[in-house]
Amino acid sequence: MSIRIDILSVVPRLLESPLNESILKRAQEKGLAEIVVHDIRDYTHDKHHIVDEPPYGGGAGMILKPEPIFECIESLAAQRTYDEIIYVTADGEQFTQRMANQFSLAANIIILCGHYKGIDDRIRQKLITREISIGDYVLTGGELAGLVMTDAILRLVPGVIGDGESALTDSFQDGLLDCPHYTRPPEFRGMKIPDVLLSGNHKDIALWREEQRKARTAERRRDLMEKKKEQ
Ligand code: ADE
């Protein structure tokens, strides 16, 4: 299984290093994912490669023009079928682990990153299938949000994370936060690790971890606890 993600941006260099390091780089090298970054400027035809204009009706900020984005998305959509054409924007629906799970099963996804004040609304009306925000705060552009989503999605693609179990036991996968983890040494600056972790009793360890997860979730994220009860 392999997933293709096309990311459209007017500042593609912002995307380069996170996509070309560590786990995301390895996923592409292993053929588990293909991430293709497109510079929206390449789809302009004027001498100055203009991608943005002031808003009709006045006001601050610049708006990304429709023509280059339409041309880019339409040329991609003519080559393959896309499961979703996502616009990352602070006024979209909130990105969740559940969405990451769903998107990780897709074959082809486009992520359009906005910049400046926003994009011409006709792009949203005609081309975009989902509008997604990574949280209630405003970023300077959609690139970081697109990267956050790409990272969360790709690590769920089978084979991307070495230890197959580890993605499934993450925080949020079953509505609970993760438990504390320890490694060597067993005592550091007077702080000892919990005895149970040295007991060798796997049943007791599993029980302790489950209790810790519940306690942490109740303490830090009551909302997740309530949601779990409703399910
Ligand atoms: N662009 C600007 N802010 C954003 C946010 N919070 N989520 C997604 N895209 C954005």
PDB file of C-alpha atoms and ligand atoms in Angstrom, residues 88-90 132-135 137-139 141-142 145, ligand 1:
ATOM      1  CA  VAL A  88      -5.714  23.986   5.352  1.00  0.00           C
ATOM      2  CA  THR A  89      -7.204  27.040   6.977  1.00  0.00           C
ATOM      3  CA  ALA A  90      -7.842  28.370  10.475  1.00  0.00           C
ATOM      4  CA  ILE A 132      -9.203  21.615   7.900  1.00  0.00           C
ATOM      5  CA  SER A 133      -7.646  23.586  10.751  1.00  0.00           C
ATOM      6  CA  ILE A 134      -4.964  22.207  13.055  1.00  0.00           C
ATOM      7  CA  GLY A 135      -6.134  24.308  15.985  1.00  0.00           C
ATOM      8  CA  TYR A 137      -4.745  29.824  16.456  1.00  0.00           C
ATOM      9  CA  VAL A 138      -3.651  31.629  13.308  1.00  0.00           C
ATOM     10  CA  LEU A 139      -0.455  30.723  11.462  1.00  0.00           C
ATOM     11  CA  GLY A 141       0.438  30.270   6.220  1.00  0.00           C
ATOM     12  CA  GLY A 142      -0.891  26.771   5.742  1.00  0.00           C
ATOM     13  CA  ALA A 145      -0.434  22.939   9.145  1.00  0.00           C
TER      14      ALA A 145
HETATM   15  N1  ADE B   1      -3.557  28.573   8.292  1.00  0.00           N
HETATM   16  C1  ADE B   1      -3.464  29.560   9.203  1.00  0.00           C
HETATM   17  N2  ADE B   1      -3.785  29.125  10.420  1.00  0.00           N
HETATM   18  C2  ADE B   1      -4.107  27.802  10.308  1.00  0.00           C
HETATM   19  C3  ADE B   1      -4.544  26.798  11.211  1.00  0.00           C
HETATM   20  N3  ADE B   1      -4.718  27.036  12.522  1.00  0.00           N
HETATM   21  N4  ADE B   1      -4.790  25.571  10.739  1.00  0.00           N
HETATM   22  C4  ADE B   1      -4.635  25.315   9.415  1.00  0.00           C
HETATM   23  N5  ADE B   1      -4.224  26.207   8.518  1.00  0.00           N
HETATM   24  C5  ADE B   1      -3.959  27.454   8.950  1.00  0.00           C
END
